Amino acid sequence: MNFVVEPSALKSDTLSVPGDKSISHRALMLGSIAVGRTRIHGFLAGEDCLATLTALRTMGVSIEQPAAAEVIVDGVGKHGLRAPEVPLHMGNSGTAMRLFAGMLAGQAFSAELLGDESLSSRPMDRVIKPLKMMGAEIHSNDGNPPLQIKGRQLSSVLYRSPVASAQVKSAILLAGLYANGEVTVVEPAITRDHTERMLRSMGVELGIGESQVIMRGGQDLAGVDVRIPADLSSAAFVILATLLATDAEVKITGVGVNPSRTGVLDILQAMGADISLDNAQYYSEEPVADLTVRSSKLHGIDIDPDKVSLAIDEFPVLFVAAACAEGRTTFTGIGELRVKESDRIATMAEGLKVLGVAVDESPDGAVIHGSKFSGGSVRSHGDHRIAMAFAAGATIARMPVYIEGTDAVNTSFPGFVACLKSLGVNITEQQGSPSAAQL
Ligand code: S3P
């Protein structure tokens, strides 16, 4: 599938976006190995989380989905998973592969984890190394998927992670639930803490310091009710389209504003964005607010490298914001983007250049010179967030923008096209290659 987006005037509105992807994965996984029932409200029924759901069912967990966003998990307890008789498919999801690697390393059985083409080229050594330090036996394709995990008795670890990665931290904590002794993870920068919050809500005791988590191994979990906030990473595309528009005001309700995720709001506000938060409350253990966004004149800035891990999934949005801002925006310390669903520095630079924007790329950064989008055909490289960022930016292009390869949007934001249409965006889905006129 492909998107065609025509220049559009945005309407003011109040809307919501689907549930948080990171928290949906964790609710399924932790709920499955908890004792008792976990009811999940606001679940993201996107392809990534559905792959996690299927994998857990394959291991014998009874999971009902009475409605798309409502899930009931009957936890089997830490030692109740069954050996899977077939490989477990993680689809496009790095989170699923890395968290399952941790969760399965201490089981009494073996399992194989597979991924799609994009996931199969992403680095898994970042979780294999600390898990092996704990006694795990994991075989990979030279550090890439597929992973063969042979369950072993795990032991304590103190791991100083060289990468700021919530997935690495979470894999070690999940493995730690099966370990003798204490696990400690020290991170080079703060990363999302959804695992820690949910573990605590399920009765697990954790010691949490600045960039450090300590957990006594072997603790049990109890099922809980989980209410999942709307995903700020999905809201970010609506925020971007609204900011770029001429005169719109859009309110997005019930959005997760966990401080380990809100870097995108801080960075956009530093660029001149008018975004305000109200109706602050908690959904389960996660802070939530309504966001009101008003069209704003953005200007270029030097992005604070300390904000990178707090906005790690929003750089496609920030690249487009920078491209449409007045002046120059400098990104540094963003090398991790090269190992996301695509090489996001390269794919964004390629597409922006097609649309007439000057980009200077470096191994772990970029300088973007703000201008106005022309039109043309850009490639998503199968990356959901690249496709959606270009779609939001295309609303203010001078000519139609054709975005190739948009199927992956369903991994994180089912209903994206309908959401943009409801705001007045002229977006259509088209199969096949672009016509000569669209190129
Ligand atoms: C995620 C962590 C981040 C993020 C990903 C989701 C998670 O990855 O990019 O989309 O749910 O833990 P890293 O841990 O690799 O930074």
CSV table of C-alpha atoms and ligand atoms in Angstrom, one decimal:
chain,number,residue,atom,x,y,z
A,1,MET,CA,0.0,0.0,0.0
A,2,ASN,CA,1.0,3.6,-0.6
A,3,PHE,CA,-0.3,7.0,0.5
A,4,VAL,CA,-1.0,10.0,-1.7
A,5,VAL,CA,-1.3,13.2,0.3
A,6,GLU,CA,-2.4,16.5,-1.2
A,7,PRO,CA,-1.9,19.9,0.3
A,8,SER,CA,-4.7,20.2,2.9
A,9,ALA,CA,-6.2,22.8,5.3
A,10,LEU,CA,-6.5,21.2,8.7
A,11,LYS,CA,-9.7,21.5,10.8
A,12,SER,CA,-9.8,22.1,14.5
A,13,ASP,CA,-11.1,19.1,16.5
A,14,THR,CA,-10.8,16.9,19.6
A,15,LEU,CA,-9.7,13.3,19.1
A,16,SER,CA,-7.9,10.4,20.6
A,17,VAL,CA,-5.2,8.1,19.2
A,18,PRO,CA,-4.7,4.3,19.8
A,19,GLY,CA,-3.1,2.9,23.0
A,20,ASP,CA,0.6,2.9,23.8
A,21,LYS,CA,2.6,0.2,22.0
A,22,SER,CA,5.3,-0.2,24.7
A,23,ILE,CA,2.8,-0.6,27.5
A,24,SER,CA,0.5,-2.9,25.5
A,25,HIS,CA,3.5,-5.4,24.9
A,26,ARG,CA,4.4,-5.2,28.6
A,27,ALA,CA,0.8,-5.7,29.9
A,28,LEU,CA,0.5,-8.9,27.7
A,29,MET,CA,3.9,-10.3,28.7
A,30,LEU,CA,3.8,-9.5,32.4
A,31,GLY,CA,0.1,-10.4,32.7
A,32,SER,CA,0.9,-13.8,31.2
A,33,ILE,CA,3.5,-14.8,33.8
A,34,ALA,CA,1.6,-13.2,36.7
A,35,VAL,CA,-0.6,-15.2,39.0
A,36,GLY,CA,-4.3,-14.4,38.4
A,37,ARG,CA,-6.1,-12.3,35.8
A,38,THR,CA,-4.9,-9.1,34.1
A,39,ARG,CA,-7.6,-7.0,32.4
A,40,ILE,CA,-6.2,-4.6,29.8
A,41,HIS,CA,-8.2,-1.5,28.8
A,42,GLY,CA,-7.0,0.6,25.9
A,43,PHE,CA,-4.8,-2.1,24.3
A,44,LEU,CA,-3.2,-1.3,21.0
A,45,ALA,CA,-4.5,-3.8,18.5
A,46,GLY,CA,-1.7,-3.1,16.1
A,47,GLU,CA,0.3,-5.9,14.3
A,48,ASP,CA,3.3,-5.7,16.7
A,49,CYS,CA,1.3,-6.2,19.8
A,50,LEU,CA,-0.9,-8.9,18.2
A,51,ALA,CA,2.3,-10.8,17.3
A,52,THR,CA,3.2,-10.8,21.0
A,53,LEU,CA,-0.4,-11.9,21.9
A,54,THR,CA,-0.2,-14.8,19.4
A,55,ALA,CA,3.3,-15.9,20.8
A,56,LEU,CA,1.9,-16.0,24.3
A,57,ARG,CA,-1.1,-18.0,23.2
A,58,THR,CA,1.3,-20.4,21.5
A,59,MET,CA,2.9,-20.9,24.9
A,60,GLY,CA,-0.4,-21.9,26.4
A,61,VAL,CA,-1.7,-18.6,27.9
A,62,SER,CA,-5.4,-18.1,27.6
A,63,ILE,CA,-6.0,-14.6,26.3
A,64,GLU,CA,-9.4,-13.3,25.3
A,65,GLN,CA,-10.0,-10.1,23.2
A,66,PRO,CA,-13.7,-9.3,23.7
A,67,ALA,CA,-13.2,-6.0,21.8
A,68,ALA,CA,-10.2,-4.6,19.9
A,69,ALA,CA,-8.9,-2.6,22.8
A,70,GLU,CA,-10.0,-4.9,25.6
A,71,VAL,CA,-7.9,-7.9,26.5
A,72,ILE,CA,-8.2,-10.4,29.4
A,73,VAL,CA,-5.1,-12.4,30.2
A,74,ASP,CA,-5.3,-15.4,32.5
A,75,GLY,CA,-1.8,-15.5,33.9
A,76,VAL,CA,-0.2,-18.9,34.2
A,77,GLY,CA,2.5,-17.8,36.7
A,78,LYS,CA,6.2,-17.6,36.1
A,79,HIS,CA,6.6,-21.3,35.5
A,80,GLY,CA,3.3,-22.0,33.7
A,81,LEU,CA,4.3,-21.2,30.1
A,82,ARG,CA,4.4,-24.3,27.8
A,83,ALA,CA,7.2,-25.1,25.4
A,84,PRO,CA,6.2,-23.7,22.0
A,85,GLU,CA,6.0,-26.4,19.3
A,86,VAL,CA,6.6,-23.9,16.5
A,87,PRO,CA,8.9,-20.8,16.2
A,88,LEU,CA,7.5,-17.7,17.7
A,89,HIS,CA,7.0,-14.8,15.1
A,90,MET,CA,7.8,-11.4,16.4
A,91,GLY,CA,6.9,-9.7,13.1
A,92,ASN,CA,8.4,-6.1,12.9
A,93,SER,CA,8.8,-5.7,16.6
A,94,GLY,CA,12.2,-5.2,18.3
A,95,THR,CA,10.5,-4.8,21.6
A,96,ALA,CA,8.8,-8.2,21.3
A,97,MET,CA,12.0,-9.9,20.3
A,98,ARG,CA,14.3,-8.4,22.9
A,99,LEU,CA,11.8,-8.7,25.8
A,100,PHE,CA,10.9,-12.3,24.9
A,101,ALA,CA,14.6,-13.1,24.8
A,102,GLY,CA,14.8,-12.0,28.5
A,103,MET,CA,11.5,-13.7,29.5
A,104,LEU,CA,12.4,-17.0,27.8
A,105,ALA,CA,16.1,-17.3,28.9
A,106,GLY,CA,15.2,-18.7,32.3
A,107,GLN,CA,12.4,-21.1,31.3
A,108,ALA,CA,12.6,-24.9,31.5
A,109,PHE,CA,12.3,-25.2,27.7
A,110,SER,CA,13.7,-24.0,24.4
A,111,ALA,CA,12.2,-21.6,21.9
A,112,GLU,CA,13.0,-19.9,18.6
A,113,LEU,CA,12.2,-16.3,17.8
A,114,LEU,CA,11.8,-15.1,14.2
A,115,GLY,CA,11.3,-11.6,12.8
A,116,ASP,CA,10.4,-10.0,9.4
A,117,GLU,CA,13.0,-8.7,7.0
A,118,SER,CA,13.5,-5.4,8.9
A,119,LEU,CA,13.7,-7.1,12.3
A,120,SER,CA,16.1,-9.8,11.0
A,121,SER,CA,18.7,-7.2,10.3
A,122,ARG,CA,18.5,-5.5,13.7
A,123,PRO,CA,21.2,-6.1,16.4
A,124,MET,CA,20.3,-8.6,19.1
A,125,ASP,CA,23.8,-8.8,20.7
A,126,ARG,CA,22.8,-6.0,23.0
A,127,VAL,CA,20.5,-8.3,24.8
A,128,ILE,CA,22.4,-11.6,24.2
A,129,LYS,CA,25.5,-10.3,25.9
A,130,PRO,CA,23.9,-9.4,29.3
A,131,LEU,CA,21.7,-12.5,29.2
A,132,LYS,CA,24.7,-14.7,28.7
A,133,MET,CA,26.4,-13.0,31.6
A,134,MET,CA,23.4,-14.3,33.6
A,135,GLY,CA,23.9,-17.8,32.4
A,136,ALA,CA,21.6,-17.8,29.3
A,137,GLU,CA,22.2,-20.0,26.3
A,138,ILE,CA,21.2,-18.1,23.1
A,139,HIS,CA,22.2,-18.7,19.5
A,140,SER,CA,21.8,-16.1,16.8
A,141,ASN,CA,22.6,-15.4,13.2
A,142,ASP,CA,25.9,-13.5,14.0
A,143,GLY,CA,24.1,-11.2,16.4
A,144,ASN,CA,20.9,-10.9,14.4
A,145,PRO,CA,17.6,-12.9,14.5
A,146,PRO,CA,16.5,-15.7,14.4
A,147,LEU,CA,17.3,-16.4,18.1
A,148,GLN,CA,17.4,-19.9,19.5
A,149,ILE,CA,17.0,-19.7,23.3
A,150,LYS,CA,17.7,-22.8,25.5
A,151,GLY,CA,16.3,-22.2,28.9
A,152,ARG,CA,18.9,-22.3,31.7
A,153,GLN,CA,19.0,-21.4,35.5
A,154,LEU,CA,20.0,-17.7,35.6
A,155,SER,CA,22.0,-15.9,38.2
A,156,SER,CA,22.7,-12.3,39.3
A,157,VAL,CA,24.2,-9.6,37.2
A,158,LEU,CA,25.4,-6.0,37.4
A,159,TYR,CA,25.2,-4.7,33.9
A,160,ARG,CA,26.4,-1.3,32.7
A,161,SER,CA,24.7,-1.0,29.4
A,162,PRO,CA,26.7,0.8,26.7
A,163,VAL,CA,23.4,1.7,24.9
A,164,ALA,CA,20.5,3.7,26.3
A,165,SER,CA,17.8,1.1,25.6
A,166,ALA,CA,14.6,0.4,27.5
A,167,GLN,CA,14.5,-2.9,25.6
A,168,VAL,CA,17.9,-4.0,27.0
A,169,LYS,CA,16.9,-2.9,30.6
A,170,SER,CA,13.5,-4.7,30.3
A,171,ALA,CA,15.0,-7.9,28.9
A,172,ILE,CA,17.4,-8.1,31.9
A,173,LEU,CA,14.6,-7.3,34.4
A,174,LEU,CA,12.4,-10.0,32.8
A,175,ALA,CA,15.2,-12.5,33.0
A,176,GLY,CA,15.8,-11.4,36.6
A,177,LEU,CA,12.4,-12.6,37.6
A,178,TYR,CA,13.9,-16.1,37.0
A,179,ALA,CA,17.4,-15.4,38.5
A,180,ASN,CA,19.0,-16.4,41.8
A,181,GLY,CA,20.4,-13.2,43.3
A,182,GLU,CA,20.1,-9.6,42.5
A,183,VAL,CA,20.1,-7.9,39.0
A,184,THR,CA,21.3,-4.3,38.6
A,185,VAL,CA,21.1,-2.4,35.3
A,186,VAL,CA,22.9,0.9,34.9
A,187,GLU,CA,22.1,3.0,31.8
A,188,PRO,CA,24.1,5.7,30.1
A,189,ALA,CA,20.9,7.9,29.9
A,190,ILE,CA,17.3,7.7,31.2
A,191,THR,CA,15.1,5.5,29.1
A,192,ARG,CA,11.3,4.7,29.2
A,193,ASP,CA,10.4,3.1,32.6
A,194,HIS,CA,7.1,1.3,31.7
A,195,THR,CA,8.5,-2.1,32.8
A,196,GLU,CA,9.5,-0.8,36.2
A,197,ARG,CA,6.2,0.9,36.8
A,198,MET,CA,4.2,-2.2,35.7
A,199,LEU,CA,6.4,-4.6,37.7
A,200,ARG,CA,5.8,-2.5,40.8
A,201,SER,CA,2.1,-2.4,40.2
A,202,MET,CA,2.2,-6.2,40.1
A,203,GLY,CA,3.9,-6.4,43.5
A,204,VAL,CA,7.5,-6.7,42.5
A,205,GLU,CA,10.0,-4.7,44.7
A,206,LEU,CA,12.5,-2.6,42.8
A,207,GLY,CA,15.2,-0.1,43.8
A,208,ILE,CA,15.2,2.8,41.3
A,209,GLY,CA,17.9,5.5,41.2
A,210,GLU,CA,19.0,7.9,38.5
A,211,SER,CA,19.6,5.7,35.4
A,212,GLN,CA,19.8,2.6,37.6
A,213,VAL,CA,17.4,-0.2,38.6
A,214,ILE,CA,18.0,-3.0,41.2
A,215,MET,CA,15.8,-6.0,41.6
A,216,ARG,CA,15.9,-9.0,43.9
A,217,GLY,CA,15.7,-12.0,41.5
A,218,GLY,CA,13.0,-14.6,41.6
A,219,GLN,CA,10.1,-12.4,42.6
A,220,ASP,CA,6.5,-13.3,41.7
A,221,LEU,CA,3.9,-11.1,40.0
A,222,ALA,CA,0.2,-10.7,40.7
A,223,GLY,CA,-2.3,-9.9,37.9
A,224,VAL,CA,-3.8,-6.4,37.9
A,225,ASP,CA,-6.1,-4.1,35.9
A,226,VAL,CA,-4.1,-2.1,33.4
A,227,ARG,CA,-5.5,1.1,31.7
A,228,ILE,CA,-3.3,2.0,28.8
A,229,PRO,CA,-2.8,5.7,27.8
A,230,ALA,CA,-3.0,6.9,24.2
A,231,ASP,CA,0.4,6.6,22.6
A,232,LEU,CA,2.4,9.9,22.6
A,233,SER,CA,4.5,8.4,19.7
A,234,SER,CA,1.3,8.2,17.6
A,235,ALA,CA,-0.1,11.5,18.8
A,236,ALA,CA,3.2,13.1,17.6
A,237,PHE,CA,2.0,12.8,14.0
A,238,VAL,CA,-1.2,14.7,14.7
A,239,ILE,CA,0.8,17.2,16.8
A,240,LEU,CA,3.1,17.8,13.8
A,241,ALA,CA,0.3,18.2,11.2
A,242,THR,CA,-1.4,20.7,13.6
A,243,LEU,CA,1.7,22.7,14.2
A,244,LEU,CA,2.4,23.0,10.5
A,245,ALA,CA,-1.1,24.0,9.6
A,246,THR,CA,-2.1,27.6,9.1
A,247,ASP,CA,-4.7,28.0,11.8
A,248,ALA,CA,-5.8,24.9,13.6
A,249,GLU,CA,-6.3,23.8,17.2
A,250,VAL,CA,-6.5,20.1,18.0
A,251,LYS,CA,-7.0,18.5,21.3
A,252,ILE,CA,-5.7,14.9,21.8
A,253,THR,CA,-7.2,13.3,24.9
A,254,GLY,CA,-5.7,10.8,27.4
A,255,VAL,CA,-2.2,10.8,26.1
A,256,GLY,CA,0.6,9.2,28.0
A,257,VAL,CA,3.0,11.8,29.3
A,258,ASN,CA,5.5,9.7,31.3
A,259,PRO,CA,8.5,12.0,31.7
A,260,SER,CA,10.8,9.3,30.1
A,261,ARG,CA,8.8,9.8,26.9
A,262,THR,CA,8.0,13.5,26.6
A,263,GLY,CA,11.3,14.7,25.0
A,264,VAL,CA,9.4,15.4,21.8
A,265,LEU,CA,7.2,17.9,23.5
A,266,ASP,CA,10.2,19.7,25.1
A,267,ILE,CA,12.0,19.8,21.8
A,268,LEU,CA,9.0,21.1,19.8
A,269,GLN,CA,8.3,23.7,22.5
A,270,ALA,CA,11.9,24.9,22.2
A,271,MET,CA,11.3,25.3,18.5
A,272,GLY,CA,8.3,27.5,19.2
A,273,ALA,CA,5.4,25.0,19.3
A,274,ASP,CA,2.3,26.0,21.2
A,275,ILE,CA,1.4,22.8,23.1
A,276,SER,CA,-0.4,22.8,26.4
A,277,LEU,CA,-1.3,20.0,28.8
A,278,ASP,CA,-4.3,19.8,31.1
A,279,ASN,CA,-6.6,17.3,32.8
A,280,ALA,CA,-3.5,15.6,34.3
A,281,GLN,CA,-4.4,12.2,35.8
A,282,TYR,CA,-3.0,8.6,36.1
A,283,TYR,CA,-4.1,5.6,34.1
A,284,SER,CA,-2.8,2.7,36.3
A,285,GLU,CA,0.7,3.7,37.1
A,286,GLU,CA,1.2,6.0,34.1
A,287,PRO,CA,0.8,9.8,34.0
A,288,VAL,CA,-1.7,11.0,31.3
A,289,ALA,CA,-2.9,14.4,30.1
A,290,ASP,CA,-5.0,16.0,27.3
A,291,LEU,CA,-2.7,17.9,24.9
A,292,THR,CA,-3.9,21.0,23.1
A,293,VAL,CA,-1.9,21.9,20.1
A,294,ARG,CA,-2.2,25.2,18.1
A,295,SER,CA,-0.6,25.9,14.7
A,296,SER,CA,2.8,27.6,15.3
A,297,LYS,CA,5.7,29.2,13.5
A,298,LEU,CA,8.6,26.9,14.2
A,299,HIS,CA,12.3,27.9,14.2
A,300,GLY,CA,15.4,25.8,14.0
A,301,ILE,CA,17.4,24.9,17.2
A,302,ASP,CA,20.4,22.9,18.3
A,303,ILE,CA,18.6,19.8,19.8
A,304,ASP,CA,19.8,19.0,23.3
A,305,PRO,CA,21.5,15.6,23.1
A,306,ASP,CA,20.3,14.8,26.6
A,307,LYS,CA,16.8,14.7,25.2
A,308,VAL,CA,17.5,12.0,22.6
A,309,SER,CA,16.6,8.9,24.7
A,310,LEU,CA,13.4,10.7,25.9
A,311,ALA,CA,12.3,11.3,22.3
A,312,ILE,CA,13.9,8.2,20.6
A,313,ASP,CA,10.9,7.3,18.4
A,314,GLU,CA,10.0,10.8,17.5
A,315,PHE,CA,12.9,11.8,15.3
A,316,PRO,CA,11.1,11.3,12.0
A,317,VAL,CA,8.5,13.8,13.3
A,318,LEU,CA,11.3,16.1,14.5
A,319,PHE,CA,13.1,15.9,11.1
A,320,VAL,CA,10.0,17.0,9.3
A,321,ALA,CA,9.4,19.8,11.9
A,322,ALA,CA,13.0,20.9,11.3
A,323,ALA,CA,12.5,20.8,7.6
A,324,CYS,CA,9.5,23.1,7.8
A,325,ALA,CA,11.0,25.4,10.4
A,326,GLU,CA,12.7,28.7,9.7
A,327,GLY,CA,16.5,28.3,9.9
A,328,ARG,CA,18.8,25.4,10.7
A,329,THR,CA,18.3,22.5,13.1
A,330,THR,CA,21.2,20.5,14.4
A,331,PHE,CA,20.8,16.9,15.6
A,332,THR,CA,23.6,15.2,17.5
A,333,GLY,CA,24.0,11.9,19.4
A,334,ILE,CA,21.2,10.2,17.4
A,335,GLY,CA,23.3,7.2,16.1
A,336,GLU,CA,20.8,4.7,17.6
A,337,LEU,CA,18.3,5.8,14.9
A,338,ARG,CA,20.4,3.9,12.4
A,339,VAL,CA,19.3,0.6,13.9
A,340,LYS,CA,15.5,1.2,14.3
A,341,GLU,CA,12.9,-0.2,11.9
A,342,SER,CA,15.0,1.4,9.2
A,343,ASP,CA,18.1,3.5,9.2
A,344,ARG,CA,16.1,6.6,10.2
A,345,ILE,CA,18.8,9.1,9.6
A,346,ALA,CA,19.3,7.8,6.0
A,347,THR,CA,15.7,7.2,5.2
A,348,MET,CA,14.6,10.7,6.4
A,349,ALA,CA,17.5,12.4,4.6
A,350,GLU,CA,16.7,10.6,1.4
A,351,GLY,CA,13.0,11.6,1.5
A,352,LEU,CA,13.6,15.2,2.6
A,353,LYS,CA,16.1,15.7,-0.3
A,354,VAL,CA,13.4,14.4,-2.7
A,355,LEU,CA,11.1,17.1,-1.3
A,356,GLY,CA,13.7,19.8,-1.9
A,357,VAL,CA,15.1,20.1,1.7
A,358,ALA,CA,18.9,20.4,2.3
A,359,VAL,CA,20.2,17.8,4.8
A,360,ASP,CA,23.8,17.2,5.8
A,361,GLU,CA,24.1,13.7,7.3
A,362,SER,CA,26.8,12.5,9.6
A,363,PRO,CA,27.3,9.1,11.3
A,364,ASP,CA,25.4,10.1,14.4
A,365,GLY,CA,23.7,13.3,13.5
A,366,ALA,CA,22.2,15.6,10.8
A,367,VAL,CA,21.8,19.3,10.0
A,368,ILE,CA,18.5,20.2,8.4
A,369,HIS,CA,18.0,23.5,6.6
A,370,GLY,CA,14.4,24.6,6.9
A,371,SER,CA,12.5,25.3,3.6
A,372,LYS,CA,9.2,24.4,2.1
A,373,PHE,CA,8.3,20.9,0.8
A,374,SER,CA,7.9,20.7,-2.9
A,375,GLY,CA,6.2,17.4,-4.0
A,376,GLY,CA,7.3,14.0,-5.2
A,377,SER,CA,7.7,10.4,-4.3
A,378,VAL,CA,9.4,9.3,-1.1
A,379,ARG,CA,10.1,5.8,0.2
A,380,SER,CA,9.3,4.7,3.7
A,381,HIS,CA,11.7,1.7,3.5
A,382,GLY,CA,8.9,-0.3,5.3
A,383,ASP,CA,9.2,1.9,8.4
A,384,HIS,CA,5.8,3.0,9.9
A,385,ARG,CA,7.1,6.1,11.5
A,386,ILE,CA,8.8,7.4,8.4
A,387,ALA,CA,5.6,6.9,6.4
A,388,MET,CA,3.5,8.8,9.0
A,389,ALA,CA,6.0,11.6,9.4
A,390,PHE,CA,6.0,12.3,5.7
A,391,ALA,CA,2.2,12.1,5.5
A,392,ALA,CA,1.9,14.7,8.3
A,393,GLY,CA,4.5,17.0,6.6
A,394,ALA,CA,2.9,16.5,3.1
A,395,THR,CA,-0.2,18.4,4.3
A,396,ILE,CA,1.8,21.7,3.7
A,397,ALA,CA,3.8,20.7,0.6
A,398,ARG,CA,3.4,22.7,-2.6
A,399,MET,CA,2.5,19.6,-4.6
A,400,PRO,CA,1.1,16.2,-3.8
A,401,VAL,CA,3.4,13.8,-2.0
A,402,TYR,CA,3.4,10.1,-2.8
A,403,ILE,CA,4.7,7.8,0.0
A,404,GLU,CA,5.7,4.3,-1.0
A,405,GLY,CA,5.3,1.3,1.2
A,406,THR,CA,2.9,2.2,4.0
A,407,ASP,CA,1.7,-1.3,5.1
A,408,ALA,CA,3.8,-1.1,8.3
A,409,VAL,CA,1.7,1.8,9.6
A,410,ASN,CA,-0.6,-0.9,11.0
A,411,THR,CA,2.1,-2.1,13.3
A,412,SER,CA,1.6,0.9,15.6
A,413,PHE,CA,-1.3,3.2,14.4
A,414,PRO,CA,-4.2,1.3,12.9
A,415,GLY,CA,-6.7,4.0,11.8
A,416,PHE,CA,-4.0,6.5,11.0
A,417,VAL,CA,-5.6,7.4,7.6
A,418,ALA,CA,-9.0,7.8,9.1
A,419,CYS,CA,-7.6,9.9,11.8
A,420,LEU,CA,-5.9,12.3,9.3
A,421,LYS,CA,-9.0,12.3,7.1
A,422,SER,CA,-11.2,13.4,10.1
A,423,LEU,CA,-8.9,16.4,10.4
A,424,GLY,CA,-9.5,17.3,6.8
A,425,VAL,CA,-6.3,15.9,5.4
A,426,ASN,CA,-6.6,14.8,1.7
A,427,ILE,CA,-5.0,11.4,2.1
A,428,THR,CA,-5.8,8.3,0.0
A,429,GLU,CA,-4.4,4.8,0.0
A,430,GLN,CA,-3.3,3.5,-3.4
A,431,GLN,CA,-2.0,0.1,-4.4
A,432,GLY,CA,0.8,-0.5,-6.9
A,433,SER,CA,3.5,1.8,-8.2
A,434,PRO,CA,3.1,5.6,-8.6
A,435,SER,CA,2.1,6.8,-12.0
A,436,ALA,CA,4.6,8.8,-14.1
A,437,ALA,CA,2.7,12.0,-13.1
A,438,GLN,CA,3.2,11.2,-9.4
A,439,LEU,CA,6.9,10.7,-9.6
B,1,S3P,C1,10.9,0.5,23.2
B,1,S3P,C2,12.1,1.1,23.4
B,1,S3P,C3,12.8,1.9,22.4
B,1,S3P,C4,11.9,2.3,21.3
B,1,S3P,C5,10.9,1.2,20.9
B,1,S3P,C6,10.1,0.7,22.0
B,1,S3P,C7,10.3,-0.3,24.3
B,1,S3P,O1,13.8,1.0,21.8
B,1,S3P,O2,12.6,2.8,20.2
B,1,S3P,O3,10.1,1.7,19.8
B,1,S3P,O4,9.1,-0.6,24.3
B,1,S3P,O5,11.0,-0.6,25.2
B,1,S3P,P1,15.3,0.9,22.4
B,1,S3P,O6,15.2,0.3,23.7
B,1,S3P,O7,16.0,0.1,21.4
B,1,S3P,O8,15.8,2.3,22.4
